[in-house]
PDB file of C-alpha atoms in Angstrom:
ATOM      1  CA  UNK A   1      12.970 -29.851 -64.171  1.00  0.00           C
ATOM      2  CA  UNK A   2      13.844 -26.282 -62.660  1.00  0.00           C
ATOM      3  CA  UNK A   3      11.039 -23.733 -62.886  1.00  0.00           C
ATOM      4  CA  UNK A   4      11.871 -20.389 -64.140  1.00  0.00           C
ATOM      5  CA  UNK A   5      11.339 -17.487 -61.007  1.00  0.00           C
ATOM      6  CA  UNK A   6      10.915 -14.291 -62.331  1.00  0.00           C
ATOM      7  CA  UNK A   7      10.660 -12.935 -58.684  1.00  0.00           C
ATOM      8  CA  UNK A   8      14.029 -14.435 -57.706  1.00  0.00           C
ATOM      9  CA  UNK A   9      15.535 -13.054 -61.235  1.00  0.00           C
ATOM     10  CA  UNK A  10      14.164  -9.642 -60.486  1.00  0.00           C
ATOM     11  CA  UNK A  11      15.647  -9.528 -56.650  1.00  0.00           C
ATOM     12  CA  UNK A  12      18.918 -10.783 -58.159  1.00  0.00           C
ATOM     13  CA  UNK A  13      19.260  -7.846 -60.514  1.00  0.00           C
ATOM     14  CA  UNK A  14      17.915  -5.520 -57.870  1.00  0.00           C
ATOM     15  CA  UNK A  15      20.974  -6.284 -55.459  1.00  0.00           C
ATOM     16  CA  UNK A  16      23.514  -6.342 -58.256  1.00  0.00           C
ATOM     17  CA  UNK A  17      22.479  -2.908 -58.850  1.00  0.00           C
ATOM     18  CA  UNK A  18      21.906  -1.341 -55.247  1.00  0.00           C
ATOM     19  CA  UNK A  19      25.496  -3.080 -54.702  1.00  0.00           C
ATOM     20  CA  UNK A  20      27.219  -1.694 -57.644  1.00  0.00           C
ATOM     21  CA  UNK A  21      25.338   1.769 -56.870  1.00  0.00           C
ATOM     22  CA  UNK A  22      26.526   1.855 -53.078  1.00  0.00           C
ATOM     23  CA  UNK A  23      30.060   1.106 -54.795  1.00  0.00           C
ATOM     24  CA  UNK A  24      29.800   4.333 -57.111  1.00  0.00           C
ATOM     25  CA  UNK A  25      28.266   5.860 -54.040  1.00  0.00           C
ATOM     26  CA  UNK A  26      31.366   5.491 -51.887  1.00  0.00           C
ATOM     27  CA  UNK A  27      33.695   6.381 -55.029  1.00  0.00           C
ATOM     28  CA  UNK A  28      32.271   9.191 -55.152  1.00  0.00           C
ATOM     29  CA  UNK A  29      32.717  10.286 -50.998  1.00  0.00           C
ATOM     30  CA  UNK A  30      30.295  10.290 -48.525  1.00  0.00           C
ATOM     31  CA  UNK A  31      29.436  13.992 -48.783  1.00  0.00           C
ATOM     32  CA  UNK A  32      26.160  14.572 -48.437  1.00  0.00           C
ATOM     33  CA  UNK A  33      23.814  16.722 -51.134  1.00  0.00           C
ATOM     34  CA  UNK A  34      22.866  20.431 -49.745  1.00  0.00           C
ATOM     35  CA  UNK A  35      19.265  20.810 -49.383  1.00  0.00           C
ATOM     36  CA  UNK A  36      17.583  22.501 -52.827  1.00  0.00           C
ATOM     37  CA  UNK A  37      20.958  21.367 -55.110  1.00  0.00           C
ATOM     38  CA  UNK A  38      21.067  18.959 -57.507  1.00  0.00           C
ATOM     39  CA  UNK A  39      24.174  16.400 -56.870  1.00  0.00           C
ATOM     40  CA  UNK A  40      26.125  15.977 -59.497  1.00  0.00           C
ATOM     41  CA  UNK A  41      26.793  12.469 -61.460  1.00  0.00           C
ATOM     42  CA  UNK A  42      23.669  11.410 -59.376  1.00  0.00           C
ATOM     43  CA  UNK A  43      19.753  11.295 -60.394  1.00  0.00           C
ATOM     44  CA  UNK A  44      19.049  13.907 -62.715  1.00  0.00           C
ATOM     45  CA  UNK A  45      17.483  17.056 -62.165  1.00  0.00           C
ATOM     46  CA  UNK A  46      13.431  16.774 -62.237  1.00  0.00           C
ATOM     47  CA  UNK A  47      13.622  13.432 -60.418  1.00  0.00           C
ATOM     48  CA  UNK A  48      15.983  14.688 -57.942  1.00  0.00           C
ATOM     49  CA  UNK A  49      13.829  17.725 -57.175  1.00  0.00           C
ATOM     50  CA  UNK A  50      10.864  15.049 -57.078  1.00  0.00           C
ATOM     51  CA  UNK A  51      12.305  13.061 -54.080  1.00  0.00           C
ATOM     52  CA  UNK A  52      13.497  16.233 -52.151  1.00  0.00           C
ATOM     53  CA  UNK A  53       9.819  17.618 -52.241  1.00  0.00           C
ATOM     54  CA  UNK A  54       9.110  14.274 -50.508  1.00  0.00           C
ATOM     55  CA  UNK A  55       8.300  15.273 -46.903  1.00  0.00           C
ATOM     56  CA  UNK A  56      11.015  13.846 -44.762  1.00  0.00           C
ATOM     57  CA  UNK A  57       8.853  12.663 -41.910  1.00  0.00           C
ATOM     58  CA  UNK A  58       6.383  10.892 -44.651  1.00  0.00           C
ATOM     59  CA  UNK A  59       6.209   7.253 -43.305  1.00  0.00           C
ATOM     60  CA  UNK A  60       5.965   6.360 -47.200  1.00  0.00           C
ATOM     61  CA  UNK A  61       9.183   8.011 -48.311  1.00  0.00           C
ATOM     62  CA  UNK A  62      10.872   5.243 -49.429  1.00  0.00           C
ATOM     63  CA  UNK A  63       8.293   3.255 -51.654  1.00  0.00           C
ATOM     64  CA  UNK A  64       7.252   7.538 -52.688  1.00  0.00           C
ATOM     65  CA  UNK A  65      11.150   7.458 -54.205  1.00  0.00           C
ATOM     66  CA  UNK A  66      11.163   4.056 -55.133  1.00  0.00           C
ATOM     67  CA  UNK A  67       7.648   4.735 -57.504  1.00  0.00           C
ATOM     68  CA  UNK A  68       9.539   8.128 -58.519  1.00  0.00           C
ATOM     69  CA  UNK A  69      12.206   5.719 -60.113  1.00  0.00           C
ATOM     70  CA  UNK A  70      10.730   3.164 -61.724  1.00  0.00           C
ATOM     71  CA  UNK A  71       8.203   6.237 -63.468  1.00  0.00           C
ATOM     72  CA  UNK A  72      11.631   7.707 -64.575  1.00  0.00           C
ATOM     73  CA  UNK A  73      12.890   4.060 -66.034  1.00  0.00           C
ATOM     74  CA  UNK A  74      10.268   3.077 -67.477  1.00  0.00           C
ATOM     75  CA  UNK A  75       9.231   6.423 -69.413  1.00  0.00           C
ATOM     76  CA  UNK A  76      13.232   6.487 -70.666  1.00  0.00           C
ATOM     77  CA  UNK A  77      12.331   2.591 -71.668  1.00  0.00           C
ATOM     78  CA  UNK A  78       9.213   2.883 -73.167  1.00  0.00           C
ATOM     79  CA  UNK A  79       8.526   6.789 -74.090  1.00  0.00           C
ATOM     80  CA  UNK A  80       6.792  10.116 -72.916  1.00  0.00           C
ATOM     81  CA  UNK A  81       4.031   8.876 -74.290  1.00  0.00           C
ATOM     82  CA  UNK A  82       3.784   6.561 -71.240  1.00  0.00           C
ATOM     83  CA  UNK A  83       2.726   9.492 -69.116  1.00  0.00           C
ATOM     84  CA  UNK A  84      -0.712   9.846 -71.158  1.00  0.00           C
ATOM     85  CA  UNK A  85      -2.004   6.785 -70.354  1.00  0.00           C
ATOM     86  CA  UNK A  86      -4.227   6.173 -67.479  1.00  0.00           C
ATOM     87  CA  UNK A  87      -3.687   2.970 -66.720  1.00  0.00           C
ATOM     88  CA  UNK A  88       0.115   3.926 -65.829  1.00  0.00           C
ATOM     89  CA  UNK A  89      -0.217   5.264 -62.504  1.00  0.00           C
ATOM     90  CA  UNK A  90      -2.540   1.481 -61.984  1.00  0.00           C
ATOM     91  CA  UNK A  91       0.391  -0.416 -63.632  1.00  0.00           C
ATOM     92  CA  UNK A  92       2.826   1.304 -61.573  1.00  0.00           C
ATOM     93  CA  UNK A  93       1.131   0.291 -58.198  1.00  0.00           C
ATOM     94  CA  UNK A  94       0.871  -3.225 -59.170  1.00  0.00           C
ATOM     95  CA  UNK A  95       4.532  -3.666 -60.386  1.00  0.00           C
ATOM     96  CA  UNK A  96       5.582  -2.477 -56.586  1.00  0.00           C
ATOM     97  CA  UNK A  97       2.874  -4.735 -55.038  1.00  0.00           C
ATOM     98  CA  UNK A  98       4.573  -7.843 -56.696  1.00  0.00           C
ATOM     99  CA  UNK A  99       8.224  -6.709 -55.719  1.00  0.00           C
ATOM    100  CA  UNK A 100       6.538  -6.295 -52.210  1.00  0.00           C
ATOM    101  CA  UNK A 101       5.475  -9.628 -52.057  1.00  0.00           C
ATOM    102  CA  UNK A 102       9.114 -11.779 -52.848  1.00  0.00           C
ATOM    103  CA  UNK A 103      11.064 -11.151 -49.839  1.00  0.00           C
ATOM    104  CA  UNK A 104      14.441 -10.940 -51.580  1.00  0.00           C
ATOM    105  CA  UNK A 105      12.310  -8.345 -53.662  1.00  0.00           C
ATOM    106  CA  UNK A 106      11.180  -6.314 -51.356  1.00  0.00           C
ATOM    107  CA  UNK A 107      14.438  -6.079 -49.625  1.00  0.00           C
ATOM    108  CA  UNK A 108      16.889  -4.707 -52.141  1.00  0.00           C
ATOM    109  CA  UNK A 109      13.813  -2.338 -52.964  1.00  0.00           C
ATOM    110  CA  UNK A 110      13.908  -0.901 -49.600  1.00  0.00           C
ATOM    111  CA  UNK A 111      17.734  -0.575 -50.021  1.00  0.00           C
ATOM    112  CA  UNK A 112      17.318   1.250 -53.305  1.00  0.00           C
ATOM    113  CA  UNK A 113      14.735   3.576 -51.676  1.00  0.00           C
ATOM    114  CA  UNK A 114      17.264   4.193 -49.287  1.00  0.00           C
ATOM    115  CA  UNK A 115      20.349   5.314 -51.899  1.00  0.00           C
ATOM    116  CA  UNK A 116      17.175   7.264 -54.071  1.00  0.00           C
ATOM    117  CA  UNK A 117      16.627   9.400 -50.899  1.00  0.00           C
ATOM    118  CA  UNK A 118      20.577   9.375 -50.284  1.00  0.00           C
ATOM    119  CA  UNK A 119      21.108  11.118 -53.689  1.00  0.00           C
ATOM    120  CA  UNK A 120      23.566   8.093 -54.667  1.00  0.00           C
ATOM    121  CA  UNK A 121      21.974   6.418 -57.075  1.00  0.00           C
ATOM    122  CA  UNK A 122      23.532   7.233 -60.642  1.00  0.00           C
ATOM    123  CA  UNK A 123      20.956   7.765 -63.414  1.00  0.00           C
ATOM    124  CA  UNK A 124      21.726   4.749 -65.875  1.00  0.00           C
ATOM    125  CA  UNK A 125      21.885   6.236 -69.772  1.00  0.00           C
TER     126      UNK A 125
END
């Protein structure tokens, strides 16, 4: 009997998407975003302007844009209403502890914080 991984299923879907968004990314050119502008067809406005006030020598930068991101996702899943509890900034921590902890995980998380900080990654609707 096969046991079901939810770890493995969530680093699967993680690497479909960073692929598919590194695919949009070079569709779209490699032309990087000018400092205090909002790229177009890419992360929407507040959360853009969210990871640009991220310092850029911040040794957390990339889990800071990753956390950015999943806030965003989840409050367009679930609701505003999301931002009014206080147990969401707890929840949020321990959903990137457990990606941190699966390998595969962990790995196309870093690559996403990498295209979130790029300005590639397209804002799913």
């Amino acid at each position: 009997m096969t046991t079901i991984d939810p770890s493995s299923q969530v680093a699967l879907a993680l690497q479909s998407q960073v692929a598919a968004m590194k695919e949009r990314g070079k569709a779209r050119g490699s032309a990087a975003p000018q400092a205090g502008s909002t790229p177009q067809g890419t992360v929407s406005g507040t959360l853009a302007q969210r990871m640009q006030a991220i310092a850029p020598d911040d040794p957390n930068r990339r889990q800071k844009a990753v956390r950015l991101f999943l806030q965003a996702e989840m409050v367009r899943e679930f609701g505003d209403a999301l931002l009014n509890d206080p147990q969401f900034g707890t929840m949020l921590d321990a959903v990137q502890e457990q990606m941190a902890r699966d390998e595969k995980t962990a790995a196309a998380v870093s690559a996403l914080g990498e295209l979130l900080l790029a300005g590639k990654v397209a804002s799913p609707r």
